[in-house]
PDB file of C-alpha atoms in Angstrom:
ATOM      1  CA  ASP P  23     -76.976  40.693 -13.178  1.00 54.00           C
ATOM      2  CA  GLY P  24     -76.040  43.629 -10.972  1.00 63.00           C
ATOM      3  CA  GLY P  25     -76.684  43.129  -7.340  1.00 93.00           C
ATOM      4  CA  ILE P  26     -75.637  42.267  -3.828  1.00 96.00           C
ATOM      5  CA  THR P  27     -75.000  38.735  -2.684  1.00 95.00           C
ATOM      6  CA  GLN P  28     -75.093  37.599   0.909  1.00 96.00           C
ATOM      7  CA  SER P  29     -74.369  34.051   1.816  1.00 89.00           C
ATOM      8  CA  PRO P  30     -75.522  31.880   3.341  1.00 90.00           C
ATOM      9  CA  LYS P  31     -79.185  32.728   3.844  1.00 92.00           C
ATOM     10  CA  TYR P  32     -79.294  30.832   7.149  1.00 95.00           C
ATOM     11  CA  LEU P  33     -76.331  30.217   9.427  1.00 94.00           C
ATOM     12  CA  PHE P  34     -76.141  28.262  12.640  1.00 94.00           C
ATOM     13  CA  ARG P  35     -73.248  28.411  15.097  1.00 91.00           C
ATOM     14  CA  LYS P  36     -72.413  27.302  18.580  1.00 91.00           C
ATOM     15  CA  GLU P  37     -71.815  29.897  21.245  1.00 91.00           C
ATOM     16  CA  GLY P  38     -68.159  30.852  21.522  1.00 90.00           C
ATOM     17  CA  GLN P  39     -67.401  30.439  17.819  1.00 91.00           C
ATOM     18  CA  ASN P  40     -66.554  33.309  15.510  1.00 93.00           C
ATOM     19  CA  VAL P  41     -68.508  33.394  12.262  1.00 94.00           C
ATOM     20  CA  THR P  42     -68.021  35.430   9.096  1.00 95.00           C
ATOM     21  CA  LEU P  43     -70.902  36.671   6.955  1.00 96.00           C
ATOM     22  CA  SER P  44     -70.099  37.485   3.378  1.00 96.00           C
ATOM     23  CA  CYS P  45     -71.314  40.415   1.302  1.00 97.00           C
ATOM     24  CA  GLU P  46     -70.345  40.843  -2.348  1.00 97.00           C
ATOM     25  CA  GLN P  47     -71.523  43.509  -4.783  1.00 97.00           C
ATOM     26  CA  ASN P  48     -71.081  44.204  -8.472  1.00 96.00           C
ATOM     27  CA  LEU P  49     -72.846  47.576  -8.492  1.00 95.00           C
ATOM     28  CA  ASN P  50     -69.500  49.417  -8.421  1.00 95.00           C
ATOM     29  CA  HIS P  51     -70.606  51.293  -5.308  1.00 95.00           C
ATOM     30  CA  ASP P  52     -67.963  52.829  -3.079  1.00 94.00           C
ATOM     31  CA  ALA P  53     -69.907  52.637   0.184  1.00 95.00           C
ATOM     32  CA  MET P  54     -70.946  49.434   1.938  1.00 96.00           C
ATOM     33  CA  TYR P  55     -72.802  48.887   5.200  1.00 97.00           C
ATOM     34  CA  TRP P  56     -73.759  46.205   7.696  1.00 98.00           C
ATOM     35  CA  TYR P  57     -77.027  46.409   9.593  1.00 97.00           C
ATOM     36  CA  ARG P  58     -78.611  44.213  12.181  1.00 97.00           C
ATOM     37  CA  GLN P  59     -82.337  43.766  12.692  1.00 94.00           C
ATOM     38  CA  ASP P  60     -83.967  42.418  15.825  1.00 93.00           C
ATOM     39  CA  PRO P  61     -87.709  41.930  16.371  1.00 85.00           C
ATOM     40  CA  GLY P  62     -89.443  45.214  17.133  1.00 81.00           C
ATOM     41  CA  GLN P  63     -86.388  47.280  16.313  1.00 84.00           C
ATOM     42  CA  GLY P  64     -85.309  49.217  13.293  1.00 86.00           C
ATOM     43  CA  LEU P  65     -82.174  48.532  11.322  1.00 94.00           C
ATOM     44  CA  ARG P  66     -79.124  49.331  13.417  1.00 95.00           C
ATOM     45  CA  LEU P  67     -75.793  50.164  11.804  1.00 95.00           C
ATOM     46  CA  ILE P  68     -72.869  47.946  12.792  1.00 97.00           C
ATOM     47  CA  TYR P  69     -70.058  49.126  10.497  1.00 97.00           C
ATOM     48  CA  TYR P  70     -69.745  51.050   7.267  1.00 95.00           C
ATOM     49  CA  SER P  71     -67.047  51.688   4.709  1.00 95.00           C
ATOM     50  CA  GLN P  72     -66.893  54.529   2.215  1.00 93.00           C
ATOM     51  CA  ILE P  73     -63.735  53.432   0.457  1.00 93.00           C
ATOM     52  CA  VAL P  74     -61.436  50.440   0.186  1.00 95.00           C
ATOM     53  CA  ASN P  75     -59.161  49.907   3.209  1.00 95.00           C
ATOM     54  CA  ASP P  76     -61.208  52.239   5.387  1.00 94.00           C
ATOM     55  CA  PHE P  77     -64.241  51.645   7.612  1.00 95.00           C
ATOM     56  CA  GLN P  78     -66.006  53.244  10.547  1.00 94.00           C
ATOM     57  CA  LYS P  79     -67.930  51.933  13.522  1.00 94.00           C
ATOM     58  CA  GLY P  80     -71.666  52.322  13.519  1.00 93.00           C
ATOM     59  CA  ASP P  81     -73.923  52.444  16.547  1.00 92.00           C
ATOM     60  CA  ILE P  82     -73.461  48.840  17.682  1.00 95.00           C
ATOM     61  CA  ALA P  83     -69.942  47.788  16.616  1.00 96.00           C
ATOM     62  CA  GLU P  84     -68.958  45.990  19.830  1.00 96.00           C
ATOM     63  CA  GLY P  85     -68.324  42.303  19.219  1.00 96.00           C
ATOM     64  CA  TYR P  86     -68.065  42.698  15.437  1.00 97.00           C
ATOM     65  CA  SER P  87     -65.186  43.235  13.026  1.00 97.00           C
ATOM     66  CA  VAL P  88     -64.983  43.991   9.300  1.00 98.00           C
ATOM     67  CA  SER P  89     -62.464  44.357   6.509  1.00 97.00           C
ATOM     68  CA  ARG P  90     -62.606  46.126   3.158  1.00 97.00           C
ATOM     69  CA  GLU P  91     -59.714  44.855   1.067  1.00 97.00           C
ATOM     70  CA  LYS P  92     -61.650  44.965  -2.214  1.00 97.00           C
ATOM     71  CA  LYS P  93     -64.314  47.326  -3.472  1.00 97.00           C
ATOM     72  CA  GLU P  94     -66.640  44.409  -4.132  1.00 97.00           C
ATOM     73  CA  SER P  95     -66.433  42.742  -0.735  1.00 98.00           C
ATOM     74  CA  PHE P  96     -67.215  43.718   2.863  1.00 98.00           C
ATOM     75  CA  PRO P  97     -67.237  40.652   5.140  1.00 97.00           C
ATOM     76  CA  LEU P  98     -68.540  40.893   8.700  1.00 97.00           C
ATOM     77  CA  THR P  99     -67.155  38.725  11.486  1.00 97.00           C
ATOM     78  CA  VAL P 100     -69.352  38.123  14.490  1.00 95.00           C
ATOM     79  CA  THR P 101     -66.960  37.334  17.313  1.00 93.00           C
ATOM     80  CA  SER P 102     -67.551  35.433  20.510  1.00 89.00           C
ATOM     81  CA  ALA P 103     -67.477  38.795  22.301  1.00 88.00           C
ATOM     82  CA  GLN P 104     -70.851  39.712  20.804  1.00 89.00           C
ATOM     83  CA  LYS P 105     -73.241  38.999  23.646  1.00 89.00           C
ATOM     84  CA  ASN P 106     -76.408  38.473  21.644  1.00 91.00           C
ATOM     85  CA  PRO P 107     -75.443  37.547  18.085  1.00 94.00           C
ATOM     86  CA  THR P 108     -78.677  35.848  16.998  1.00 95.00           C
ATOM     87  CA  ALA P 109     -80.275  38.281  14.540  1.00 95.00           C
ATOM     88  CA  PHE P 110     -80.966  39.066  10.895  1.00 96.00           C
ATOM     89  CA  TYR P 111     -78.015  40.751   9.186  1.00 97.00           C
ATOM     90  CA  LEU P 112     -78.363  42.963   6.120  1.00 97.00           C
ATOM     91  CA  CYS P 113     -75.614  44.274   3.886  1.00 98.00           C
ATOM     92  CA  ALA P 114     -76.168  47.401   1.793  1.00 97.00           C
ATOM     93  CA  THR P 115     -74.280  49.518  -0.727  1.00 96.00           C
ATOM     94  CA  SER P 116     -74.584  53.036  -2.105  1.00 94.00           C
ATOM     95  CA  GLY P 117     -72.734  55.849  -3.749  1.00 89.00           C
ATOM     96  CA  THR P 118     -70.769  57.938  -1.254  1.00 83.00           C
ATOM     97  CA  GLY P 119     -72.833  60.639   0.421  1.00 77.00           C
ATOM     98  CA  GLY P 120     -76.202  60.737   2.102  1.00 77.00           C
ATOM     99  CA  ILE P 121     -78.127  61.728  -0.995  1.00 85.00           C
ATOM    100  CA  TYR P 122     -77.686  58.300  -2.557  1.00 90.00           C
ATOM    101  CA  GLU P 123     -80.219  55.575  -1.853  1.00 93.00           C
ATOM    102  CA  GLN P 124     -78.967  52.351  -0.389  1.00 95.00           C
ATOM    103  CA  TYR P 125     -79.364  48.982  -2.058  1.00 96.00           C
ATOM    104  CA  PHE P 126     -79.815  45.983   0.189  1.00 97.00           C
ATOM    105  CA  GLY P 127     -78.818  42.358  -0.091  1.00 97.00           C
ATOM    106  CA  PRO P 128     -81.150  39.465   0.773  1.00 95.00           C
ATOM    107  CA  GLY P 129     -79.796  39.124   4.314  1.00 96.00           C
ATOM    108  CA  THR P 130     -78.388  36.342   6.482  1.00 96.00           C
ATOM    109  CA  ARG P 131     -80.243  34.977   9.488  1.00 96.00           C
ATOM    110  CA  LEU P 132     -77.710  33.942  12.108  1.00 95.00           C
ATOM    111  CA  THR P 133     -78.698  31.692  14.982  1.00 95.00           C
ATOM    112  CA  VAL P 134     -76.236  31.052  17.782  1.00 93.00           C
ATOM    113  CA  THR P 135     -77.054  28.423  20.381  1.00 91.00           C
TER     114      THR P 135
ATOM    115  CA  ILE N  14     -77.672  57.954  19.389  1.00 63.00           C
ATOM    116  CA  LEU N  15     -80.208  59.912  17.335  1.00 75.00           C
ATOM    117  CA  ASN N  16     -83.912  59.421  17.893  1.00 88.00           C
ATOM    118  CA  VAL N  17     -85.919  58.707  14.746  1.00 95.00           C
ATOM    119  CA  GLU N  18     -89.527  57.801  15.472  1.00 96.00           C
ATOM    120  CA  GLN N  19     -92.242  56.451  13.223  1.00 97.00           C
ATOM    121  CA  SER N  20     -95.944  56.306  13.865  1.00 97.00           C
ATOM    122  CA  PRO N  21     -98.125  54.425  13.892  1.00 97.00           C
ATOM    123  CA  GLN N  22     -96.242  51.220  14.574  1.00 95.00           C
ATOM    124  CA  SER N  23     -98.751  49.272  12.489  1.00 96.00           C
ATOM    125  CA  LEU N  24    -101.750  50.007  10.369  1.00 95.00           C
ATOM    126  CA  HIS N  25    -104.466  47.851   8.875  1.00 97.00           C
ATOM    127  CA  VAL N  26    -106.534  49.358   6.042  1.00 97.00           C
ATOM    128  CA  GLN N  27    -108.873  48.103   3.362  1.00 97.00           C
ATOM    129  CA  GLU N  28    -108.201  48.162  -0.344  1.00 97.00           C
ATOM    130  CA  GLY N  29    -108.927  51.592  -1.747  1.00 97.00           C
ATOM    131  CA  ASP N  30    -108.312  53.466   1.506  1.00 97.00           C
ATOM    132  CA  SER N  31    -105.778  56.257   1.533  1.00 96.00           C
ATOM    133  CA  THR N  32    -103.366  56.372   4.423  1.00 96.00           C
ATOM    134  CA  ASN N  33    -100.380  58.219   5.783  1.00 96.00           C
ATOM    135  CA  PHE N  34     -97.593  57.702   8.278  1.00 95.00           C
ATOM    136  CA  THR N  35     -95.199  59.976  10.103  1.00 98.00           C
ATOM    137  CA  CYS N  36     -91.442  60.006  10.570  1.00 98.00           C
ATOM    138  CA  SER N  37     -90.039  62.352  13.227  1.00 97.00           C
ATOM    139  CA  PHE N  38     -86.355  63.212  13.385  1.00 96.00           C
ATOM    140  CA  PRO N  39     -84.020  65.806  14.947  1.00 93.00           C
ATOM    141  CA  SER N  40     -84.655  69.201  13.362  1.00 90.00           C
ATOM    142  CA  SER N  41     -81.071  70.339  13.842  1.00 89.00           C
ATOM    143  CA  ASN N  42     -78.166  69.253  11.628  1.00 88.00           C
ATOM    144  CA  PHE N  43     -80.441  67.817   8.944  1.00 92.00           C
ATOM    145  CA  TYR N  44     -78.792  66.529   5.784  1.00 93.00           C
ATOM    146  CA  ALA N  45     -81.162  64.029   4.185  1.00 94.00           C
ATOM    147  CA  LEU N  46     -84.112  61.716   4.835  1.00 96.00           C
ATOM    148  CA  HIS N  47     -84.674  58.380   3.130  1.00 96.00           C
ATOM    149  CA  TRP N  48     -87.858  56.313   2.824  1.00 98.00           C
ATOM    150  CA  TYR N  49     -87.707  52.564   2.157  1.00 98.00           C
ATOM    151  CA  ARG N  50     -90.326  49.887   1.592  1.00 97.00           C
ATOM    152  CA  TRP N  51     -89.619  46.426   2.984  1.00 96.00           C
ATOM    153  CA  GLU N  52     -91.898  43.660   1.793  1.00 95.00           C
ATOM    154  CA  THR N  53     -91.919  40.302   3.544  1.00 91.00           C
ATOM    155  CA  ALA N  54     -89.248  37.907   2.250  1.00 89.00           C
ATOM    156  CA  LYS N  55     -87.639  40.665   0.170  1.00 93.00           C
ATOM    157  CA  SER N  56     -84.927  43.256   0.701  1.00 94.00           C
ATOM    158  CA  PRO N  57     -85.715  46.888   1.584  1.00 95.00           C
ATOM    159  CA  GLU N  58     -86.085  49.089  -1.491  1.00 96.00           C
ATOM    160  CA  ALA N  59     -85.646  52.841  -1.653  1.00 96.00           C
ATOM    161  CA  LEU N  60     -88.717  54.978  -2.277  1.00 97.00           C
ATOM    162  CA  PHE N  61     -87.422  58.501  -1.836  1.00 97.00           C
ATOM    163  CA  VAL N  62     -84.368  60.493  -0.825  1.00 95.00           C
ATOM    164  CA  MET N  63     -85.341  63.961   0.372  1.00 95.00           C
ATOM    165  CA  THR N  64     -82.975  66.800   1.107  1.00 94.00           C
ATOM    166  CA  LEU N  65     -84.767  70.158   0.982  1.00 92.00           C
ATOM    167  CA  ASN N  66     -87.314  71.637   3.352  1.00 92.00           C
ATOM    168  CA  GLY N  67     -90.665  71.611   1.632  1.00 92.00           C
ATOM    169  CA  ASP N  68     -89.648  68.777  -0.697  1.00 93.00           C
ATOM    170  CA  GLU N  69     -92.498  66.747  -2.119  1.00 96.00           C
ATOM    171  CA  LYS N  70     -91.755  63.533  -3.994  1.00 97.00           C
ATOM    172  CA  LYS N  71     -94.105  61.163  -5.771  1.00 97.00           C
ATOM    173  CA  LYS N  72     -93.873  57.660  -7.192  1.00 96.00           C
ATOM    174  CA  GLY N  73     -97.145  56.363  -8.534  1.00 96.00           C
ATOM    175  CA  ARG N  74     -99.678  56.353  -5.694  1.00 97.00           C
ATOM    176  CA  ILE N  75     -97.050  57.018  -3.040  1.00 98.00           C
ATOM    177  CA  SER N  76     -95.870  60.481  -2.125  1.00 98.00           C
ATOM    178  CA  ALA N  77     -93.835  62.071   0.647  1.00 98.00           C
ATOM    179  CA  THR N  78     -93.378  65.511   2.132  1.00 98.00           C
ATOM    180  CA  LEU N  79     -90.576  66.932   4.236  1.00 98.00           C
ATOM    181  CA  ASN N  80     -90.464  69.596   6.953  1.00 97.00           C
ATOM    182  CA  THR N  81     -86.898  69.957   8.191  1.00 96.00           C
ATOM    183  CA  LYS N  82     -87.636  72.958  10.426  1.00 95.00           C
ATOM    184  CA  GLU N  83     -90.026  70.980  12.613  1.00 95.00           C
ATOM    185  CA  GLY N  84     -88.400  67.607  12.013  1.00 96.00           C
ATOM    186  CA  TYR N  85     -91.004  65.434  10.322  1.00 97.00           C
ATOM    187  CA  SER N  86     -91.847  63.729   7.072  1.00 98.00           C
ATOM    188  CA  TYR N  87     -95.147  62.249   5.947  1.00 98.00           C
ATOM    189  CA  LEU N  88     -95.576  59.299   3.601  1.00 98.00           C
ATOM    190  CA  TYR N  89     -98.939  59.081   1.830  1.00 98.00           C
ATOM    191  CA  ILE N  90    -100.424  56.151  -0.038  1.00 98.00           C
ATOM    192  CA  LYS N  91    -103.473  56.919  -2.160  1.00 97.00           C
ATOM    193  CA  GLY N  92    -105.952  54.128  -2.862  1.00 97.00           C
ATOM    194  CA  SER N  93    -104.068  51.363  -1.024  1.00 97.00           C
ATOM    195  CA  GLN N  94    -103.696  48.021  -2.761  1.00 97.00           C
ATOM    196  CA  PRO N  95    -102.784  44.617  -1.241  1.00 96.00           C
ATOM    197  CA  GLU N  96     -99.367  44.867  -2.911  1.00 96.00           C
ATOM    198  CA  ASP N  97     -98.673  47.957  -0.782  1.00 97.00           C
ATOM    199  CA  SER N  98     -98.542  45.708   2.280  1.00 97.00           C
ATOM    200  CA  ALA N  99     -95.048  46.135   3.688  1.00 97.00           C
ATOM    201  CA  THR N 100     -93.050  47.818   6.408  1.00 96.00           C
ATOM    202  CA  TYR N 101     -92.162  51.408   5.569  1.00 98.00           C
ATOM    203  CA  LEU N 102     -88.902  52.677   7.042  1.00 97.00           C
ATOM    204  CA  CYS N 103     -87.542  56.168   7.249  1.00 97.00           C
ATOM    205  CA  ALA N 104     -83.875  56.945   7.842  1.00 95.00           C
ATOM    206  CA  PHE N 105     -82.234  60.215   8.886  1.00 95.00           C
ATOM    207  CA  ILE N 106     -78.784  61.497   7.936  1.00 93.00           C
ATOM    208  CA  GLY N 107     -77.270  64.369   9.856  1.00 91.00           C
ATOM    209  CA  THR N 108     -74.648  66.784   8.639  1.00 89.00           C
ATOM    210  CA  GLY N 109     -71.101  65.635   9.182  1.00 81.00           C
ATOM    211  CA  THR N 110     -72.058  61.966   9.393  1.00 76.00           C
ATOM    212  CA  ALA N 111     -71.280  61.086   5.793  1.00 70.00           C
ATOM    213  CA  SER N 112     -73.524  58.263   4.615  1.00 78.00           C
ATOM    214  CA  LYS N 113     -74.548  57.061   8.074  1.00 87.00           C
ATOM    215  CA  LEU N 114     -78.295  56.399   8.208  1.00 91.00           C
ATOM    216  CA  THR N 115     -80.262  56.184  11.444  1.00 93.00           C
ATOM    217  CA  PHE N 116     -83.441  54.194  10.868  1.00 94.00           C
ATOM    218  CA  GLY N 117     -86.789  54.419  12.580  1.00 95.00           C
ATOM    219  CA  THR N 118     -88.520  51.231  13.699  1.00 93.00           C
ATOM    220  CA  GLY N 119     -90.926  51.341  10.772  1.00 95.00           C
ATOM    221  CA  THR N 120     -94.657  51.367  10.138  1.00 97.00           C
ATOM    222  CA  ARG N 121     -96.106  48.008   9.192  1.00 96.00           C
ATOM    223  CA  LEU N 122     -98.969  48.392   6.717  1.00 97.00           C
ATOM    224  CA  GLN N 123    -101.409  45.617   5.925  1.00 97.00           C
ATOM    225  CA  VAL N 124    -103.947  46.148   3.138  1.00 97.00           C
ATOM    226  CA  THR N 125    -106.811  43.698   2.887  1.00 95.00           C
ATOM    227  CA  LEU N 126    -109.455  43.166   0.242  1.00 91.00           C
TER     228      LEU N 126
END
């Protein structure tokens, strides 16, 4: 089945710990994205990558890091520097260029206490 | 950060009613506008990608129009059904920003029998 996998669905961490969220795709899409959703807010872009070994900061990149070593994978690390990490995180993929629709994974809900 | 606004924030209609929502975006540097439907417990799914002023797109009972000169798009749902209940998101892409989408906060539609 073609699709996007995010794991785990729910993740709990203690404050001060880094945590990595995984995103894997087999759609053969070049572009991959990480979004964050908070109650009452739209999806906000954290990082995006249009090609392997290259990525750009989105609107809220502070406290996050990413890597893109393989076309299929775009993991997001939430570092201890992120002041309010509890949120719902969505990964998406698309062809390169704004005319291509984005496909979204099922999301990971991260709770940091 | 770009300002993409959606109205109303939420809407409650009865089965069979027709309804519409608005997405407002910057009228300068327009490249593309996306519409997504996000049902509870599912991932957002693309409805339309619109690029030309005056564009009209249709998918079943849902249609959308685009006015890039004045910076707005309308989404129409004809004869609403309970399965149309979802949050509808629009996302703006400006020229020179590659695949970077800026999302509105969404319109939450609830259709009751």
